[in-house]
mmCIF file of C-alpha atoms in Angstrom:
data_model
loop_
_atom_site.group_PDB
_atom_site.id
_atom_site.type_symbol
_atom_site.label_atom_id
_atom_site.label_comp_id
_atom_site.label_asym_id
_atom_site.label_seq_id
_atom_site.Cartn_x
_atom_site.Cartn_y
_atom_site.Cartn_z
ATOM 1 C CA UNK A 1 -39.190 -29.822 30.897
ATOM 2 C CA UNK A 2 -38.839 -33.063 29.601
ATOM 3 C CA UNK A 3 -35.838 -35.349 31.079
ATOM 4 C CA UNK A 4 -34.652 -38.998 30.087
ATOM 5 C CA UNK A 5 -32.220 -39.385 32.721
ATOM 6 C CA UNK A 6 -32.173 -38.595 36.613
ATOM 7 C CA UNK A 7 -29.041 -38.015 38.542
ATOM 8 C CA UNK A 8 -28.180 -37.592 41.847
ATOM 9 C CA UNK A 9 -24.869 -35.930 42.043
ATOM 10 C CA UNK A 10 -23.702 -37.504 45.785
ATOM 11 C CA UNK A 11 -21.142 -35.161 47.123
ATOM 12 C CA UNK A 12 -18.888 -37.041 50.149
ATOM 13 C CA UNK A 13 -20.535 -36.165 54.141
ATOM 14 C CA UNK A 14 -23.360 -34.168 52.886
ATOM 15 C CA UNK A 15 -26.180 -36.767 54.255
ATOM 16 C CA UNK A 16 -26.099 -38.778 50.703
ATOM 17 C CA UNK A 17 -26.656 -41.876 52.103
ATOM 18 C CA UNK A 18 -30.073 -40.869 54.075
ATOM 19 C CA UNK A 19 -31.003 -39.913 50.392
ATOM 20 C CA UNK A 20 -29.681 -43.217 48.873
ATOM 21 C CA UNK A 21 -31.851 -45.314 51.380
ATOM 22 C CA UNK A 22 -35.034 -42.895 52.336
ATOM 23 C CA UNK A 23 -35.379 -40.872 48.987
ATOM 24 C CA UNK A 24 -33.723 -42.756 46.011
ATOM 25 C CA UNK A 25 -35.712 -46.038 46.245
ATOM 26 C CA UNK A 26 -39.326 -44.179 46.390
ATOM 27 C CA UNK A 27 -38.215 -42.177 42.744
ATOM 28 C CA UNK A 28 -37.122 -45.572 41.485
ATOM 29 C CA UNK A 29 -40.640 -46.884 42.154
ATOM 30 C CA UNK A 30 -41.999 -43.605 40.861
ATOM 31 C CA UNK A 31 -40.563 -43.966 37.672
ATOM 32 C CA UNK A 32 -41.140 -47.668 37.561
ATOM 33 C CA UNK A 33 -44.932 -47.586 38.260
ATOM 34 C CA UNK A 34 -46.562 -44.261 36.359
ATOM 35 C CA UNK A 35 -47.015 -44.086 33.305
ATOM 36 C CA UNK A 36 -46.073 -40.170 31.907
ATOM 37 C CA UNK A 37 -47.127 -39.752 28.348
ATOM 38 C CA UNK A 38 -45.198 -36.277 28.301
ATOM 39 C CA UNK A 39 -41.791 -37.961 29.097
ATOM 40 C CA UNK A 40 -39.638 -39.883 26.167
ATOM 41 C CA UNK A 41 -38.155 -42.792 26.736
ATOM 42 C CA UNK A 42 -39.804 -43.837 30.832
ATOM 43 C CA UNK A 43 -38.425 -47.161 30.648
ATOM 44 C CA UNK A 44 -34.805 -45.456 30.149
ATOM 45 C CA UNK A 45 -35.111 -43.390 33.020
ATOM 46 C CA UNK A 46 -33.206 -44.622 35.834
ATOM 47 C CA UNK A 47 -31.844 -43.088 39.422
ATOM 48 C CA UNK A 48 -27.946 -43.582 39.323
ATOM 49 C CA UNK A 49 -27.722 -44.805 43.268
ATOM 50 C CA UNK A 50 -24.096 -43.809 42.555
ATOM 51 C CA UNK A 51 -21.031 -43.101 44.589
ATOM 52 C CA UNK A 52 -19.427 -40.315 44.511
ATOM 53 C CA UNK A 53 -18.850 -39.497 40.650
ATOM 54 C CA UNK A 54 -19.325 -35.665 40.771
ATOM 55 C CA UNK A 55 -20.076 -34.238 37.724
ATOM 56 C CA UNK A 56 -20.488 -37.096 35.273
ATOM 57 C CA UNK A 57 -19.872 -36.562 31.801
ATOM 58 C CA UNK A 58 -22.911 -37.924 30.633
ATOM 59 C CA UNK A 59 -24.581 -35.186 31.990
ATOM 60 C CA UNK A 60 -26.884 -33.144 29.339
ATOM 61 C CA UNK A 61 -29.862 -30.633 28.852
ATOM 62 C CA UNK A 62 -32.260 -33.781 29.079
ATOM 63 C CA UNK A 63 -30.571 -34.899 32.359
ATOM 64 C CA UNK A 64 -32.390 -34.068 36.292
ATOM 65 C CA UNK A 65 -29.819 -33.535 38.754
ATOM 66 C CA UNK A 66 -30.426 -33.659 42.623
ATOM 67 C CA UNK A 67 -27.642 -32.997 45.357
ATOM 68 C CA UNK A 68 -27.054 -32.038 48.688
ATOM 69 C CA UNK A 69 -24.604 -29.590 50.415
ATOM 70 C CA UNK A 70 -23.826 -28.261 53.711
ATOM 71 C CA UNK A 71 -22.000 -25.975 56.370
ATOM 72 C CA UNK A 72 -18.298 -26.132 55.758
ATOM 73 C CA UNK A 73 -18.184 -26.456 59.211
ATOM 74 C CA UNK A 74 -20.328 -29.192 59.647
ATOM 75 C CA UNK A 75 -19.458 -31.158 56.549
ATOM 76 C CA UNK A 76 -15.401 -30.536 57.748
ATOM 77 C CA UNK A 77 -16.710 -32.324 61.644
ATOM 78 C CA UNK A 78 -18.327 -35.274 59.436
ATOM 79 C CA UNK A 79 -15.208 -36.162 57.373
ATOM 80 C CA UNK A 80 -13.771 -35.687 60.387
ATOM 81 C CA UNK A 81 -15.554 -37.831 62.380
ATOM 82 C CA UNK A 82 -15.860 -40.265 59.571
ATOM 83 C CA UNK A 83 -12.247 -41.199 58.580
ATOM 84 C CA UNK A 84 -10.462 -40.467 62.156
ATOM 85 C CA UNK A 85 -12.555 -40.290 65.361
ATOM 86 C CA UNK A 86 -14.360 -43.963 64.128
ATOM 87 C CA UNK A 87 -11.406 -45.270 63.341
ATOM 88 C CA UNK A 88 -10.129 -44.733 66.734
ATOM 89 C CA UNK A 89 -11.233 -46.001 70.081
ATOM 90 C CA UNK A 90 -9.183 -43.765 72.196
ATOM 91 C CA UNK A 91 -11.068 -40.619 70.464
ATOM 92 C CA UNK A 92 -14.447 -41.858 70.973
ATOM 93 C CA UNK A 93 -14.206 -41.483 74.257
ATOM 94 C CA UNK A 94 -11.366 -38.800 74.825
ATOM 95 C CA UNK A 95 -12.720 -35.289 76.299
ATOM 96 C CA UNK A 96 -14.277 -32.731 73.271
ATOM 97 C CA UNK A 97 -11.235 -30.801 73.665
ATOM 98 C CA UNK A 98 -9.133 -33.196 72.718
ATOM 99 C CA UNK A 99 -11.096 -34.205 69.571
ATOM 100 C CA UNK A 100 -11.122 -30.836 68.731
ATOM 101 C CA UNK A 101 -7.249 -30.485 68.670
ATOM 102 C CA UNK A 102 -6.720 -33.328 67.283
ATOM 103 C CA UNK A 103 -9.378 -32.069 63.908
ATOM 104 C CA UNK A 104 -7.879 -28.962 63.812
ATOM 105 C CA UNK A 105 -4.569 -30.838 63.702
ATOM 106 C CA UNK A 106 -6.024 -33.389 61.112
ATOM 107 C CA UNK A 107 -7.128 -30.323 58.969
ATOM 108 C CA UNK A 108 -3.800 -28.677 58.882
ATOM 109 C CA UNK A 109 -2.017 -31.602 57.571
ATOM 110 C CA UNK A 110 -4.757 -32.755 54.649
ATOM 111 C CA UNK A 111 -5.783 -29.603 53.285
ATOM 112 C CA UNK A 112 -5.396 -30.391 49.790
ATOM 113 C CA UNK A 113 -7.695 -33.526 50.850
ATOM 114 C CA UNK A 114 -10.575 -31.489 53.033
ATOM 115 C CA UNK A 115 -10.793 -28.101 51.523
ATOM 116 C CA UNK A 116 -13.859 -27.052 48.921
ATOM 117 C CA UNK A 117 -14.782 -30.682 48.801
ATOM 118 C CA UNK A 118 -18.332 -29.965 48.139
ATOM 119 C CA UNK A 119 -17.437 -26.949 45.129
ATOM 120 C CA UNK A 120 -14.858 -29.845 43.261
ATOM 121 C CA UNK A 121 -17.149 -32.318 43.727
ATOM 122 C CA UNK A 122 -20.396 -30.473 41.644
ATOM 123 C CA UNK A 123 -17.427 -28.988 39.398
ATOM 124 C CA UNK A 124 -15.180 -32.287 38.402
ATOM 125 C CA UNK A 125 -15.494 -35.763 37.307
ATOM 126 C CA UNK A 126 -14.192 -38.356 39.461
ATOM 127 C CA UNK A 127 -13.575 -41.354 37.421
ATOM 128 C CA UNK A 128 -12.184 -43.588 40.081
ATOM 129 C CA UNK A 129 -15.771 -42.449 42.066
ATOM 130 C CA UNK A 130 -14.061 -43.831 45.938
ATOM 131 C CA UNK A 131 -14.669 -42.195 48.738
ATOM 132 C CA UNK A 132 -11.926 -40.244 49.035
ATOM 133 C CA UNK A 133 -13.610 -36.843 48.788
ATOM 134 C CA UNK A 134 -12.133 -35.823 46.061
ATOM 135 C CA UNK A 135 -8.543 -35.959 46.403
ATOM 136 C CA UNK A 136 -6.900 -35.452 43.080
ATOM 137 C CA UNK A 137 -9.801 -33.463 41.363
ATOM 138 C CA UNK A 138 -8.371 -29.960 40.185
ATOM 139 C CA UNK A 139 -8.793 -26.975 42.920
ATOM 140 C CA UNK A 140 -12.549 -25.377 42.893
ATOM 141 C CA UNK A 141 -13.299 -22.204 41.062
ATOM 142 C CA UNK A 142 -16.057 -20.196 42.663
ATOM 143 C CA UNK A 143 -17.692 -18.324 39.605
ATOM 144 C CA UNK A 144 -17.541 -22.549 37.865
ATOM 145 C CA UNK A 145 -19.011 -23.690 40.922
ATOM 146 C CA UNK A 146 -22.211 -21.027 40.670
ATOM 147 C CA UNK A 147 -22.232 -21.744 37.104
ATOM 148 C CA UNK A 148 -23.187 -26.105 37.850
ATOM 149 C CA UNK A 149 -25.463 -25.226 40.669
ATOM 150 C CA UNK A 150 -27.399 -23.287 38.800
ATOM 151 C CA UNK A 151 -27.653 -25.834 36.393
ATOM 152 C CA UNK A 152 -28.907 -28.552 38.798
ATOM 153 C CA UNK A 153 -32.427 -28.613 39.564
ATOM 154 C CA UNK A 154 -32.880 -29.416 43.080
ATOM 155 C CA UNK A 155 -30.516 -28.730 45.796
ATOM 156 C CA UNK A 156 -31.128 -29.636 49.560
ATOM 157 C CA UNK A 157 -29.845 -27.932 52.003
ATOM 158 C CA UNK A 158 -28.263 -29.922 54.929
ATOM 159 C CA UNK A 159 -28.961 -27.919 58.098
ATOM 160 C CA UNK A 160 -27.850 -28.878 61.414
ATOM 161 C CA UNK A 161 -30.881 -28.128 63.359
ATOM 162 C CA UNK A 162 -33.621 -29.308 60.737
ATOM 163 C CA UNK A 163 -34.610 -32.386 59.963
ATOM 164 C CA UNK A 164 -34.983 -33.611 56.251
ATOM 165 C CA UNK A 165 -38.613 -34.628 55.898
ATOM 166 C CA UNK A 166 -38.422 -37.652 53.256
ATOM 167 C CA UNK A 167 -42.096 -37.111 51.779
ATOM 168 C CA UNK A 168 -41.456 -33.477 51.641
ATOM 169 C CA UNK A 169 -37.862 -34.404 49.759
ATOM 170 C CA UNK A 170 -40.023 -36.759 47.757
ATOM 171 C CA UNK A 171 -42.208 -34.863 46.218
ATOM 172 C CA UNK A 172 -39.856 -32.110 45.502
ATOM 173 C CA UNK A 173 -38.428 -34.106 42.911
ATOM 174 C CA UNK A 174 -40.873 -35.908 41.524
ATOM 175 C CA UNK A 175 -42.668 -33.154 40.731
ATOM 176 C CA UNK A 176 -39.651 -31.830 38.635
ATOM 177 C CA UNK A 177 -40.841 -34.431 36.534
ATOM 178 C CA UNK A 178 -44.442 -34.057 37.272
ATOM 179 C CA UNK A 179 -46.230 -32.037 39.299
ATOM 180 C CA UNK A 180 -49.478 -33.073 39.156
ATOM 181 C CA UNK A 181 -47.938 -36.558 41.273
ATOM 182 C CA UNK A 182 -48.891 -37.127 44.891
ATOM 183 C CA UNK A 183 -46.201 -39.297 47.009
ATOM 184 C CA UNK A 184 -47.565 -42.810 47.393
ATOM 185 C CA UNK A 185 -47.914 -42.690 51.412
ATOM 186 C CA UNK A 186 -48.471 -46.654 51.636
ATOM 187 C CA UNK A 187 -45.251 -47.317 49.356
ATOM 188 C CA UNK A 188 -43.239 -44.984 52.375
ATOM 189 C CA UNK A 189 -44.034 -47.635 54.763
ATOM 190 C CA UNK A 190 -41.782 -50.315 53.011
ATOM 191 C CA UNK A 191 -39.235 -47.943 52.992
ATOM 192 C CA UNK A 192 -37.120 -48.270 56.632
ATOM 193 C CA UNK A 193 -35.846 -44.574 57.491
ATOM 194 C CA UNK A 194 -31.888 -45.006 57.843
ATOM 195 C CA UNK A 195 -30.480 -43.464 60.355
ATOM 196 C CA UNK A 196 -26.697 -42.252 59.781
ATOM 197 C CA UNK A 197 -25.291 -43.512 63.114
ATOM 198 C CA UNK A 198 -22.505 -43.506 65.247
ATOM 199 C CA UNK A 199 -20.890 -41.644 62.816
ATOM 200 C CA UNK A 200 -23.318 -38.778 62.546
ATOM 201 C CA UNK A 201 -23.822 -38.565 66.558
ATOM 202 C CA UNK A 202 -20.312 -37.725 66.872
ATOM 203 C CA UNK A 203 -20.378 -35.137 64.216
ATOM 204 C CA UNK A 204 -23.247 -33.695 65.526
ATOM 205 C CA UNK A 205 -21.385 -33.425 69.200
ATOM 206 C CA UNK A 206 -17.929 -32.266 67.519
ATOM 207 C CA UNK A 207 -19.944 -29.360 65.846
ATOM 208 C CA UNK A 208 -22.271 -28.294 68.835
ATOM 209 C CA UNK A 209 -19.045 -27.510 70.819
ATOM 210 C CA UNK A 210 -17.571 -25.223 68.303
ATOM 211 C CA UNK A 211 -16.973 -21.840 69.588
ATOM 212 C CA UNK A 212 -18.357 -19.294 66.944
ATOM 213 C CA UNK A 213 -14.653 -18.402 66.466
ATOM 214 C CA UNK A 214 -13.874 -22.045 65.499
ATOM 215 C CA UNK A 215 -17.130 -22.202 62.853
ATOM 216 C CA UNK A 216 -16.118 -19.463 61.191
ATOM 217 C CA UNK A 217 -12.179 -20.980 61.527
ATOM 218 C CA UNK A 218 -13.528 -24.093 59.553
ATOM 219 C CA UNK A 219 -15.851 -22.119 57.071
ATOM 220 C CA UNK A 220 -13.146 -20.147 56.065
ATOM 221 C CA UNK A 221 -11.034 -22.854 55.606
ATOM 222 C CA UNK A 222 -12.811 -24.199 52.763
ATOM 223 C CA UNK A 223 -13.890 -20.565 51.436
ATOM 224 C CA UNK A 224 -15.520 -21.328 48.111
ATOM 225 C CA UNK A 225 -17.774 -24.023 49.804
ATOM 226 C CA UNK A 226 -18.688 -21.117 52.513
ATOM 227 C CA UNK A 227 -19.658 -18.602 49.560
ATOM 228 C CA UNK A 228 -21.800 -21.462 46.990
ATOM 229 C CA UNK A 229 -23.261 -22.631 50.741
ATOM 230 C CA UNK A 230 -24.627 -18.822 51.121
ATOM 231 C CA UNK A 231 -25.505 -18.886 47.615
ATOM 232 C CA UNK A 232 -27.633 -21.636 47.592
ATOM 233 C CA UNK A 233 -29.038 -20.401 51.073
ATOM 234 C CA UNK A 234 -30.172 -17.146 49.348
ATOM 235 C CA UNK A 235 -30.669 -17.989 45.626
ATOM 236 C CA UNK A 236 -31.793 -21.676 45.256
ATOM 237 C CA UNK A 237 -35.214 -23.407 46.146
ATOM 238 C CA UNK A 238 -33.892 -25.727 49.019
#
């Protein structure tokens, strides 16, 4: 398929930014440096290092779109430990029990803010594109949520206890393009791996003391986001 425009549709907590500074910058080089005959218009294709947009009208058949999801669970403990536990000294330190209250507490009084961020966010267009998760974009729709990821063309799968592998991410979408490319291994070394943090080490501890009860608590508290998760677990090539 031929494609004039790439997109990477960055949905709030689901490891965007590791893809902003370890994938994004290789595929701008990619597109800069080869020279496709197949493709129209190379010099127009561009990677939109965006913020969180959603699904942008401008959008079309000709148009590659990359994302990321994850976990309810796990996405919920990074907005979590994002906007409140960072923001707060006395947390950082404060027993996991504690933290865990004090989510479960956060969650109960934003859930028009926190619930099927990921489903609104492939679904709606965010024309203010903050990062504020989504707040204000219409509730998700699970049948219109299947209906855009099947549409996109790559979808990675943010797991826990695996590791994204930036050639391996690499070359899964540049060979959407082409597949006869090989990732440029000496061009990887100019590109410092980012690491996500503080931020992401908290998360990480918030969601490894999560009973099983409290998981499935938090996945069923954003239940469309649960049920296009599975979906892409079982349907898509992540």
């Amino acid at each position: 398929m031929q494609f004039n425009t790439i997109y990477y549709l960055h949905i709030p907590k689901t490891g965007g930014r590791w893809i902003l500074r370890n994938i994004n910058p290789y595929i701008e080089h990619y597109l800069n440096s080869y020279n496709l005959g197949y493709l129209n218009n190379l010099s127009n294709l561009k990677v939109n290092n965006n913020t969180h947009w959603g699904w942008r009208p401008q959008i079309d058949d000709q148009t590659l779109v990359y994302t990321s999801i994850r976990e309810p669970a796990s996405h919920i403990c990074s907005i979590f430990s994002h906007r409140y536990v960072t923001n707060s000294l006395k947390l950082i330190n404060a027993p996991i029990n504690e933290i865990k209250e004090v989510m479960f507490d956060f969650l109960e009084e934003n859930k028009s803010k926190c619930a099927n961020i990921q489903a609104r966010n492939i679904c709606y267009y965010d024309d203010m594109g903050i990062t504020d998760y989504g707040l204000g974009l219409p509730p998700a729709d699970l049948n219109f949520s299947i209906e855009k990821i099947k549409r996109i063309n790559k979808v990675f799968l943010i797991e826990k206890d695996k590791k994204m592998k930036q050639e391996k991410c690499i070359q899964e979408i540049v060979n959407l393009i082409d597949k006869k490319v090989i990732v440029d291994k000496n061009f990887l070394k100019n590109i410092n791996l980012y690491d996500n943090g503080p931020i992401s080490k908290i998360s990480n501890m918030v969601y490894n003391y999560l009973s099983v009860d409290e998981k499935e608590q938090l996945n069923n508290f954003s239940p469309i986001d649960y049920e296009l998760y599975l979906y892409v677990k079982e349907n898509k090539n992540v």
